[in-house]
Amino acid sequence: EDYSRHRSDHKINHLGCRVFSREEKKYVNRFWKEIHVGDFVRLRCNEIFPADILLLSSSDPDGLCHIETANLDGETNLKRRQVVRGFSELVSEFNPLTFTSVIECEKPNNDLSRFRGCIIHDNGKKAGLYKENLLLRGCTLRNTDAVVGIVIYAGHETK
């Protein structure tokens, strides 16, 4: 049993995703095990979220995306998520290099039904953060071409 768990963990840790590299100033391929809090991640339709991610940008013009949570709760109905207030109004593509907001959120916990926090934009305005802004590790992006978000919880700290 321990060996099968080890193999499963190894497989998951070596799944790939696109993470923004500040050094290269572009999105690069990284393993899930290399993802840290504060990383910007770009995902495409049908990809699985590698960490708990705050939704900052969506290809949807209304700042929405849809996720499937079957891996977490067995539900096959899609759930709608919303870009954080203050970012859905961006007309150009989200640029991680210009991100200057400060994020404050609750400590990691396993309550899937709740998430609270706030984001303080560089102009001093605050916006609340809620579960509708959060993309949970293990969920799958559906019916949306692409999203970008920032990792809030990674590894063992994910909900």
Tab-separated table of N, CA and C in Angstrom:
chain	number	residue	atom	x	y	z
A	1	GLU	N	0.821	-1.194	0.000
A	1	GLU	CA	0.000	0.000	0.000
A	1	GLU	C	0.868	1.262	0.000
A	2	ASP	N	1.932	1.281	0.824
A	2	ASP	CA	2.830	2.434	0.847
A	2	ASP	C	3.505	2.637	-0.503
A	3	TYR	N	3.868	1.528	-1.148
A	3	TYR	CA	4.536	1.626	-2.444
A	3	TYR	C	3.597	2.203	-3.502
A	4	SER	N	2.343	1.766	-3.499
A	4	SER	CA	1.400	2.301	-4.492
A	4	SER	C	1.131	3.782	-4.234
A	5	ARG	N	1.108	4.182	-2.967
A	5	ARG	CA	0.948	5.605	-2.630
A	5	ARG	C	2.164	6.395	-3.128
A	6	HIS	N	3.349	5.827	-2.938
A	6	HIS	CA	4.585	6.469	-3.397
A	6	HIS	C	4.557	6.658	-4.918
A	7	ARG	N	4.141	5.625	-5.643
A	7	ARG	CA	4.070	5.711	-7.109
A	7	ARG	C	3.044	6.744	-7.541
A	8	SER	N	1.910	6.777	-6.869
A	8	SER	CA	0.867	7.750	-7.183
A	8	SER	C	1.367	9.178	-6.938
A	9	ASP	N	2.015	9.405	-5.787
A	9	ASP	CA	2.573	10.726	-5.469
A	9	ASP	C	3.607	11.145	-6.508
A	10	HIS	N	4.471	10.212	-6.889
A	10	HIS	CA	5.519	10.501	-7.871
A	10	HIS	C	4.900	10.913	-9.203
A	11	LYS	N	3.873	10.203	-9.614
A	11	LYS	CA	3.196	10.511	-10.878
A	11	LYS	C	2.581	11.910	-10.834
A	12	ILE	N	1.893	12.226	-9.749
A	12	ILE	CA	1.261	13.542	-9.604
A	12	ILE	C	2.308	14.646	-9.550
A	13	ASN	N	3.369	14.439	-8.777
A	13	ASN	CA	4.424	15.445	-8.645
A	13	ASN	C	5.098	15.772	-9.967
A	14	HIS	N	5.072	14.831	-10.903
A	14	HIS	CA	5.755	15.033	-12.178
A	14	HIS	C	4.806	15.402	-13.322
A	15	LEU	N	3.563	15.746	-12.992
A	15	LEU	CA	2.675	16.322	-13.999
A	15	LEU	C	3.189	17.720	-14.330
A	16	GLY	N	2.923	18.188	-15.531
A	16	GLY	CA	3.442	19.491	-15.941
A	16	GLY	C	2.380	20.565	-16.002
A	17	CYS	N	2.830	21.811	-15.925
A	17	CYS	CA	1.959	22.967	-16.116
A	17	CYS	C	2.824	24.156	-16.519
A	18	ARG	N	2.167	25.268	-16.868
A	18	ARG	CA	2.869	26.470	-17.320
A	18	ARG	C	2.909	27.489	-16.181
A	19	VAL	N	4.130	27.850	-15.780
A	19	VAL	CA	4.353	28.792	-14.685
A	19	VAL	C	5.150	29.974	-15.231
A	20	PHE	N	4.810	31.185	-14.781
A	20	PHE	CA	5.525	32.370	-15.248
A	20	PHE	C	6.897	32.434	-14.601
A	21	SER	N	7.921	32.587	-15.438
A	21	SER	CA	9.298	32.733	-14.963
A	21	SER	C	9.668	34.211	-15.003
A	22	ARG	N	9.976	34.777	-13.844
A	22	ARG	CA	10.378	36.185	-13.794
A	22	ARG	C	11.719	36.392	-14.499
A	23	GLU	N	12.591	35.386	-14.448
A	23	GLU	CA	13.895	35.495	-15.098
A	23	GLU	C	13.750	35.517	-16.623
A	24	GLU	N	12.928	34.598	-17.147
A	24	GLU	CA	12.759	34.493	-18.599
A	24	GLU	C	11.643	35.392	-19.124
A	25	LYS	N	10.864	35.961	-18.207
A	25	LYS	CA	9.743	36.847	-18.557
A	25	LYS	C	8.752	36.183	-19.511
A	26	LYS	N	8.486	34.906	-19.273
A	26	LYS	CA	7.505	34.164	-20.064
A	26	LYS	C	7.062	32.940	-19.275
A	27	TYR	N	6.007	32.290	-19.758
A	27	TYR	CA	5.526	31.067	-19.124
A	27	TYR	C	6.389	29.899	-19.589
A	28	VAL	N	6.808	29.080	-18.628
A	28	VAL	CA	7.660	27.927	-18.910
A	28	VAL	C	7.034	26.681	-18.285
A	29	ASN	N	7.433	25.526	-18.776
A	29	ASN	CA	6.932	24.265	-18.225
A	29	ASN	C	7.605	23.968	-16.897
A	30	ARG	N	6.802	23.564	-15.920
A	30	ARG	CA	7.306	23.169	-14.602
A	30	ARG	C	6.530	21.942	-14.140
A	31	PHE	N	7.168	21.146	-13.284
A	31	PHE	CA	6.470	20.042	-12.633
A	31	PHE	C	5.626	20.604	-11.495
A	32	TRP	N	4.547	19.880	-11.168
A	32	TRP	CA	3.700	20.304	-10.049
A	32	TRP	C	4.515	20.460	-8.775
A	33	LYS	N	5.477	19.595	-8.553
A	33	LYS	CA	6.262	19.648	-7.313
A	33	LYS	C	7.120	20.910	-7.227
A	34	GLU	N	7.278	21.628	-8.330
A	34	GLU	CA	8.101	22.841	-8.360
A	34	GLU	C	7.276	24.118	-8.204
A	35	ILE	N	5.985	23.964	-7.977
A	35	ILE	CA	5.095	25.123	-7.859
A	35	ILE	C	5.071	25.615	-6.414
A	36	HIS	N	5.143	26.943	-6.265
A	36	HIS	CA	5.184	27.553	-4.935
A	36	HIS	C	4.128	28.648	-4.818
A	37	VAL	N	3.783	28.978	-3.589
A	37	VAL	CA	2.874	30.091	-3.324
A	37	VAL	C	3.466	31.350	-3.961
A	38	GLY	N	2.617	32.095	-4.668
A	38	GLY	CA	3.057	33.318	-5.336
A	38	GLY	C	3.376	33.139	-6.807
A	39	ASP	N	3.458	31.898	-7.277
A	39	ASP	CA	3.693	31.649	-8.703
A	39	ASP	C	2.438	31.988	-9.503
A	40	PHE	N	2.646	32.506	-10.707
A	40	PHE	CA	1.547	32.725	-11.644
A	40	PHE	C	1.471	31.516	-12.566
A	41	VAL	N	0.269	30.967	-12.715
A	41	VAL	CA	0.063	29.749	-13.492
A	41	VAL	C	-0.958	30.028	-14.590
A	42	ARG	N	-0.668	29.525	-15.799
A	42	ARG	CA	-1.614	29.627	-16.916
A	42	ARG	C	-2.084	28.222	-17.269
A	43	LEU	N	-3.401	28.055	-17.318
A	43	LEU	CA	-3.968	26.751	-17.668
A	43	LEU	C	-4.943	26.885	-18.816
A	44	ARG	N	-5.055	25.815	-19.579
A	44	ARG	CA	-5.961	25.758	-20.728
A	44	ARG	C	-7.091	24.776	-20.443
A	45	CYS	N	-8.103	24.832	-21.288
A	45	CYS	CA	-9.272	23.973	-21.137
A	45	CYS	C	-8.866	22.507	-20.993
A	46	ASN	N	-9.522	21.818	-20.069
A	46	ASN	CA	-9.329	20.394	-19.756
A	46	ASN	C	-8.062	20.092	-18.963
A	47	GLU	N	-7.327	21.122	-18.528
A	47	GLU	CA	-6.165	20.890	-17.673
A	47	GLU	C	-6.594	20.907	-16.209
A	48	ILE	N	-5.830	20.208	-15.386
A	48	ILE	CA	-6.117	20.091	-13.953
A	48	ILE	C	-5.299	21.132	-13.198
A	49	PHE	N	-5.917	21.762	-12.209
A	49	PHE	CA	-5.222	22.779	-11.417
A	49	PHE	C	-4.210	22.114	-10.492
A	50	PRO	N	-2.939	22.559	-10.530
A	50	PRO	CA	-1.868	21.930	-9.758
A	50	PRO	C	-1.772	22.413	-8.314
A	51	ALA	N	-2.534	23.428	-7.961
A	51	ALA	CA	-2.492	24.033	-6.625
A	51	ALA	C	-3.792	24.812	-6.454
A	52	ASP	N	-4.007	25.378	-5.281
A	52	ASP	CA	-5.154	26.265	-5.071
A	52	ASP	C	-4.763	27.639	-5.619
A	53	ILE	N	-5.535	28.114	-6.581
A	53	ILE	CA	-5.152	29.281	-7.373
A	53	ILE	C	-6.246	30.339	-7.320
A	54	LEU	N	-5.840	31.590	-7.137
A	54	LEU	CA	-6.754	32.725	-7.170
A	54	LEU	C	-6.887	33.181	-8.620
A	55	LEU	N	-8.108	33.219	-9.134
A	55	LEU	CA	-8.364	33.527	-10.542
A	55	LEU	C	-8.186	35.021	-10.820
A	56	LEU	N	-7.198	35.359	-11.664
A	56	LEU	CA	-6.908	36.754	-11.991
A	56	LEU	C	-7.274	37.130	-13.420
A	57	SER	N	-7.369	36.148	-14.308
A	57	SER	CA	-7.664	36.437	-15.706
A	57	SER	C	-8.325	35.228	-16.348
A	58	SER	N	-9.272	35.493	-17.245
A	58	SER	CA	-9.956	34.428	-17.974
A	58	SER	C	-10.143	34.852	-19.426
A	59	SER	N	-10.088	33.890	-20.320
A	59	SER	CA	-10.345	34.181	-21.733
A	59	SER	C	-11.807	34.569	-21.957
A	60	ASP	N	-12.663	34.264	-21.008
A	60	ASP	CA	-14.074	34.628	-21.097
A	60	ASP	C	-14.215	36.146	-20.947
A	61	PRO	N	-14.949	36.814	-21.846
A	61	PRO	CA	-15.067	38.278	-21.772
A	61	PRO	C	-15.734	38.788	-20.493
A	62	ASP	N	-16.496	37.942	-19.819
A	62	ASP	CA	-17.142	38.345	-18.570
A	62	ASP	C	-16.314	37.995	-17.339
A	63	GLY	N	-15.091	37.498	-17.542
A	63	GLY	CA	-14.231	37.154	-16.415
A	63	GLY	C	-14.663	35.900	-15.681
A	64	LEU	N	-15.313	34.992	-16.390
A	64	LEU	CA	-15.797	33.749	-15.781
A	64	LEU	C	-14.985	32.560	-16.271
A	65	CYS	N	-15.056	31.474	-15.522
A	65	CYS	CA	-14.577	30.184	-16.004
A	65	CYS	C	-15.425	29.112	-15.343
A	66	HIS	N	-15.369	27.924	-15.884
A	66	HIS	CA	-16.132	26.803	-15.341
A	66	HIS	C	-15.166	25.697	-14.957
A	67	ILE	N	-15.435	25.091	-13.802
A	67	ILE	CA	-14.565	24.020	-13.329
A	67	ILE	C	-15.387	22.784	-12.992
A	68	GLU	N	-14.744	21.656	-13.148
A	68	GLU	CA	-15.337	20.383	-12.745
A	68	GLU	C	-14.639	19.955	-11.459
A	69	THR	N	-15.418	19.643	-10.436
A	69	THR	CA	-14.867	19.318	-9.117
A	69	THR	C	-14.974	17.836	-8.779
A	70	ALA	N	-15.243	16.997	-9.774
A	70	ALA	CA	-15.481	15.565	-9.530
A	70	ALA	C	-14.348	14.906	-8.748
A	71	ASN	N	-13.101	15.327	-8.964
A	71	ASN	CA	-11.971	14.743	-8.230
A	71	ASN	C	-12.016	15.057	-6.738
A	72	LEU	N	-12.720	16.141	-6.370
A	72	LEU	CA	-12.789	16.540	-4.957
A	72	LEU	C	-14.039	16.022	-4.263
A	73	ASP	N	-15.190	16.231	-4.920
A	73	ASP	CA	-16.456	15.931	-4.244
A	73	ASP	C	-17.357	14.968	-5.013
A	74	GLY	N	-16.891	14.477	-6.149
A	74	GLY	CA	-17.678	13.529	-6.927
A	74	GLY	C	-18.764	14.159	-7.779
A	75	GLU	N	-18.972	15.469	-7.649
A	75	GLU	CA	-20.018	16.147	-8.418
A	75	GLU	C	-19.558	16.374	-9.852
A	76	THR	N	-20.433	16.065	-10.800
A	76	THR	CA	-20.085	16.249	-12.209
A	76	THR	C	-20.627	17.553	-12.781
A	77	ASN	N	-21.497	18.228	-12.042
A	77	ASN	CA	-21.997	19.527	-12.501
A	77	ASN	C	-20.859	20.538	-12.486
A	78	LEU	N	-20.792	21.361	-13.527
A	78	LEU	CA	-19.756	22.386	-13.581
A	78	LEU	C	-20.098	23.516	-12.619
A	79	LYS	N	-19.056	24.084	-12.037
A	79	LYS	CA	-19.226	25.225	-11.132
A	79	LYS	C	-18.585	26.450	-11.778
A	80	ARG	N	-19.210	27.597	-11.571
A	80	ARG	CA	-18.715	28.834	-12.162
A	80	ARG	C	-17.790	29.550	-11.184
A	81	ARG	N	-16.703	30.073	-11.701
A	81	ARG	CA	-15.776	30.871	-10.909
A	81	ARG	C	-15.596	32.220	-11.587
A	82	GLN	N	-15.269	33.232	-10.783
A	82	GLN	CA	-15.226	34.626	-11.234
A	82	GLN	C	-13.836	35.212	-10.973
A	83	VAL	N	-13.339	35.983	-11.941
A	83	VAL	CA	-12.079	36.704	-11.765
A	83	VAL	C	-12.234	37.677	-10.597
A	84	VAL	N	-11.166	37.850	-9.826
A	84	VAL	CA	-11.152	38.779	-8.695
A	84	VAL	C	-11.536	40.180	-9.170
A	85	ARG	N	-12.378	40.854	-8.382
A	85	ARG	CA	-12.789	42.216	-8.719
A	85	ARG	C	-11.554	43.117	-8.840
A	86	GLY	N	-11.526	43.906	-9.891
A	86	GLY	CA	-10.373	44.765	-10.138
A	86	GLY	C	-9.495	44.218	-11.247
A	87	PHE	N	-9.630	42.926	-11.535
A	87	PHE	CA	-8.871	42.327	-12.628
A	87	PHE	C	-9.762	42.006	-13.812
A	88	SER	N	-11.046	41.796	-13.579
A	88	SER	CA	-11.952	41.461	-14.686
A	88	SER	C	-12.127	42.651	-15.625
A	89	GLU	N	-11.784	43.853	-15.162
A	89	GLU	CA	-11.927	45.047	-15.993
A	89	GLU	C	-10.730	45.262	-16.913
A	90	LEU	N	-9.681	44.459	-16.759
A	90	LEU	CA	-8.499	44.627	-17.598
A	90	LEU	C	-8.856	44.356	-19.051
A	91	VAL	N	-8.458	45.254	-19.929
A	91	VAL	CA	-8.775	45.064	-21.345
A	91	VAL	C	-7.667	44.306	-22.065
A	92	SER	N	-6.446	44.418	-21.598
A	92	SER	CA	-5.344	43.692	-22.226
A	92	SER	C	-5.072	42.408	-21.448
A	93	GLU	N	-4.217	41.578	-22.003
A	93	GLU	CA	-3.882	40.317	-21.343
A	93	GLU	C	-3.165	40.586	-20.018
A	94	PHE	N	-3.476	39.786	-19.012
A	94	PHE	CA	-2.863	39.934	-17.694
A	94	PHE	C	-1.348	39.764	-17.802
A	95	ASN	N	-0.602	40.672	-17.186
A	95	ASN	CA	0.857	40.619	-17.204
A	95	ASN	C	1.379	40.463	-15.776
A	96	PRO	N	1.941	39.300	-15.444
A	96	PRO	CA	2.453	39.083	-14.084
A	96	PRO	C	3.523	40.088	-13.660
A	97	LEU	N	4.264	40.637	-14.617
A	97	LEU	CA	5.325	41.589	-14.275
A	97	LEU	C	4.776	42.887	-13.707
A	98	THR	N	3.519	43.199	-13.994
A	98	THR	CA	2.927	44.444	-13.493
A	98	THR	C	2.049	44.219	-12.260
A	99	PHE	N	2.007	42.989	-11.753
A	99	PHE	CA	1.180	42.677	-10.584
A	99	PHE	C	1.827	43.270	-9.334
A	100	THR	N	1.124	44.180	-8.681
A	100	THR	CA	1.658	44.818	-7.473
A	100	THR	C	0.697	44.732	-6.294
A	101	SER	N	-0.409	44.045	-6.476
A	101	SER	CA	-1.404	43.936	-5.408
A	101	SER	C	-0.890	43.062	-4.270
A	102	VAL	N	-1.469	43.259	-3.093
A	102	VAL	CA	-1.135	42.455	-1.915
A	102	VAL	C	-2.341	41.581	-1.592
A	103	ILE	N	-2.085	40.295	-1.357
A	103	ILE	CA	-3.155	39.349	-1.053
A	103	ILE	C	-3.056	38.937	0.405
A	104	GLU	N	-4.176	39.031	1.114
A	104	GLU	CA	-4.270	38.541	2.490
A	104	GLU	C	-5.396	37.518	2.525
A	105	CYS	N	-5.108	36.324	3.038
A	105	CYS	CA	-6.162	35.306	3.092
A	105	CYS	C	-5.978	34.429	4.321
A	106	GLU	N	-7.027	33.646	4.581
A	106	GLU	CA	-7.012	32.779	5.752
A	106	GLU	C	-5.916	31.726	5.633
A	107	LYS	N	-5.523	31.201	6.780
A	107	LYS	CA	-4.522	30.135	6.799
A	107	LYS	C	-5.086	28.902	6.109
A	108	PRO	N	-4.207	28.054	5.594
A	108	PRO	CA	-4.691	26.835	4.926
A	108	PRO	C	-5.598	26.018	5.838
A	109	ASN	N	-6.689	25.508	5.255
A	109	ASN	CA	-7.615	24.643	5.987
A	109	ASN	C	-8.294	23.728	4.979
A	110	ASN	N	-9.040	22.755	5.462
A	110	ASN	CA	-9.651	21.789	4.545
A	110	ASN	C	-11.142	22.035	4.306
A	111	ASP	N	-11.634	23.220	4.604
A	111	ASP	CA	-13.038	23.565	4.373
A	111	ASP	C	-13.218	23.993	2.913
A	112	LEU	N	-13.738	23.084	2.092
A	112	LEU	CA	-13.900	23.349	0.661
A	112	LEU	C	-15.012	24.342	0.360
A	113	SER	N	-15.911	24.553	1.305
A	113	SER	CA	-17.079	25.396	1.044
A	113	SER	C	-16.841	26.868	1.364
A	114	ARG	N	-15.645	27.205	1.864
A	114	ARG	CA	-15.425	28.580	2.310
A	114	ARG	C	-14.007	29.029	1.993
A	115	PHE	N	-13.880	30.284	1.599
A	115	PHE	CA	-12.575	30.924	1.435
A	115	PHE	C	-12.786	32.409	1.654
A	116	ARG	N	-11.969	33.002	2.479
A	116	ARG	CA	-12.074	34.428	2.774
A	116	ARG	C	-10.692	35.069	2.702
A	117	GLY	N	-10.694	36.292	2.197
A	117	GLY	CA	-9.467	37.064	2.139
A	117	GLY	C	-9.758	38.402	1.500
A	118	CYS	N	-8.697	39.149	1.240
A	118	CYS	CA	-8.853	40.406	0.516
A	118	CYS	C	-7.606	40.656	-0.312
A	119	ILE	N	-7.792	41.450	-1.332
A	119	ILE	CA	-6.676	41.866	-2.173
A	119	ILE	C	-6.645	43.382	-2.136
A	120	ILE	N	-5.463	43.920	-1.933
A	120	ILE	CA	-5.291	45.367	-1.872
A	120	ILE	C	-4.547	45.778	-3.138
A	121	HIS	N	-5.238	46.518	-4.001
A	121	HIS	CA	-4.649	46.944	-5.272
A	121	HIS	C	-3.683	48.099	-5.035
A	122	ASP	N	-2.831	48.356	-6.011
A	122	ASP	CA	-1.812	49.393	-5.843
A	122	ASP	C	-2.404	50.789	-5.694
A	123	ASN	N	-3.673	50.968	-6.069
A	123	ASN	CA	-4.328	52.267	-5.870
A	123	ASN	C	-4.947	52.387	-4.473
A	124	GLY	N	-4.737	51.356	-3.629
A	124	GLY	CA	-5.238	51.373	-2.264
A	124	GLY	C	-6.614	50.762	-2.085
A	125	LYS	N	-7.306	50.474	-3.174
A	125	LYS	CA	-8.645	49.881	-3.076
A	125	LYS	C	-8.546	48.417	-2.677
A	126	LYS	N	-9.493	48.018	-1.817
A	126	LYS	CA	-9.566	46.627	-1.357
A	126	LYS	C	-10.726	45.923	-2.041
A	127	ALA	N	-10.527	44.640	-2.304
A	127	ALA	CA	-11.613	43.815	-2.833
A	127	ALA	C	-11.626	42.514	-2.047
A	128	GLY	N	-12.819	42.035	-1.737
A	128	GLY	CA	-12.946	40.773	-1.019
A	128	GLY	C	-12.609	39.587	-1.909
A	129	LEU	N	-12.115	38.535	-1.284
A	129	LEU	CA	-11.831	37.278	-1.975
A	129	LEU	C	-12.745	36.211	-1.397
A	130	TYR	N	-13.338	35.415	-2.284
A	130	TYR	CA	-14.316	34.415	-1.875
A	130	TYR	C	-14.068	33.110	-2.611
A	131	LYS	N	-14.794	32.066	-2.223
A	131	LYS	CA	-14.601	30.759	-2.863
A	131	LYS	C	-14.882	30.829	-4.359
A	132	GLU	N	-15.693	31.791	-4.798
A	132	GLU	CA	-15.989	31.955	-6.228
A	132	GLU	C	-14.778	32.438	-7.021
A	133	ASN	N	-13.742	32.899	-6.327
A	133	ASN	CA	-12.506	33.344	-6.982
A	133	ASN	C	-11.420	32.277	-6.949
A	134	LEU	N	-11.679	31.164	-6.268
A	134	LEU	CA	-10.642	30.165	-6.006
A	134	LEU	C	-10.810	28.933	-6.886
A	135	LEU	N	-9.706	28.504	-7.482
A	135	LEU	CA	-9.654	27.295	-8.308
A	135	LEU	C	-8.869	26.258	-7.518
A	136	LEU	N	-9.535	25.196	-7.095
A	136	LEU	CA	-8.925	24.231	-6.180
A	136	LEU	C	-8.108	23.169	-6.901
A	137	ARG	N	-7.015	22.780	-6.254
A	137	ARG	CA	-6.143	21.729	-6.783
A	137	ARG	C	-6.963	20.464	-7.052
A	138	GLY	N	-6.724	19.876	-8.216
A	138	GLY	CA	-7.421	18.655	-8.584
A	138	GLY	C	-8.661	18.882	-9.424
A	139	CYS	N	-9.174	20.117	-9.447
A	139	CYS	CA	-10.314	20.431	-10.307
A	139	CYS	C	-9.829	20.609	-11.744
A	140	THR	N	-10.761	20.533	-12.684
A	140	THR	CA	-10.424	20.618	-14.100
A	140	THR	C	-11.109	21.820	-14.737
A	141	LEU	N	-10.364	22.579	-15.530
A	141	LEU	CA	-10.926	23.714	-16.256
A	141	LEU	C	-11.769	23.192	-17.419
A	142	ARG	N	-12.994	23.669	-17.528
A	142	ARG	CA	-13.912	23.232	-18.583
A	142	ARG	C	-14.561	24.446	-19.260
A	143	ASN	N	-14.888	24.292	-20.540
A	143	ASN	CA	-15.650	25.286	-21.313
A	143	ASN	C	-15.050	26.692	-21.271
A	144	THR	N	-13.770	26.807	-21.018
A	144	THR	CA	-13.067	28.086	-20.988
A	144	THR	C	-11.709	27.847	-21.637
A	145	ASP	N	-11.328	28.706	-22.582
A	145	ASP	CA	-10.077	28.482	-23.311
A	145	ASP	C	-8.849	28.522	-22.410
A	146	ALA	N	-8.752	29.561	-21.559
A	146	ALA	CA	-7.554	29.700	-20.726
A	146	ALA	C	-7.832	30.593	-19.525
A	147	VAL	N	-7.061	30.368	-18.461
A	147	VAL	CA	-7.109	31.214	-17.268
A	147	VAL	C	-5.685	31.443	-16.763
A	148	VAL	N	-5.527	32.526	-16.005
A	148	VAL	CA	-4.271	32.804	-15.304
A	148	VAL	C	-4.631	33.103	-13.859
A	149	GLY	N	-3.825	32.592	-12.953
A	149	GLY	CA	-4.047	32.870	-11.541
A	149	GLY	C	-2.753	32.822	-10.766
A	150	ILE	N	-2.839	33.176	-9.503
A	150	ILE	CA	-1.680	33.144	-8.610
A	150	ILE	C	-1.910	32.060	-7.567
A	151	VAL	N	-0.859	31.306	-7.289
A	151	VAL	CA	-0.954	30.205	-6.334
A	151	VAL	C	-1.103	30.766	-4.921
A	152	ILE	N	-2.165	30.328	-4.239
A	152	ILE	CA	-2.442	30.734	-2.860
A	152	ILE	C	-1.973	29.662	-1.877
A	153	TYR	N	-2.263	28.416	-2.192
A	153	TYR	CA	-1.830	27.275	-1.378
A	153	TYR	C	-1.247	26.230	-2.325
A	154	ALA	N	-0.128	25.622	-1.911
A	154	ALA	CA	0.520	24.599	-2.747
A	154	ALA	C	0.890	23.391	-1.893
A	155	GLY	N	1.068	22.264	-2.550
A	155	GLY	CA	1.506	21.055	-1.858
A	155	GLY	C	0.525	20.610	-0.795
A	156	HIS	N	1.052	20.309	0.401
A	156	HIS	CA	0.221	19.793	1.491
A	156	HIS	C	-0.725	20.839	2.075
A	157	GLU	N	-0.529	22.121	1.722
A	157	GLU	CA	-1.392	23.181	2.250
A	157	GLU	C	-2.669	23.367	1.442
A	158	THR	N	-2.798	22.680	0.298
A	158	THR	CA	-3.997	22.863	-0.522
A	158	THR	C	-5.225	22.363	0.215
A	159	LYS	N	-6.380	22.956	-0.130
A	159	LYS	CA	-7.642	22.542	0.481
A	159	LYS	C	-7.947	21.142	0.033
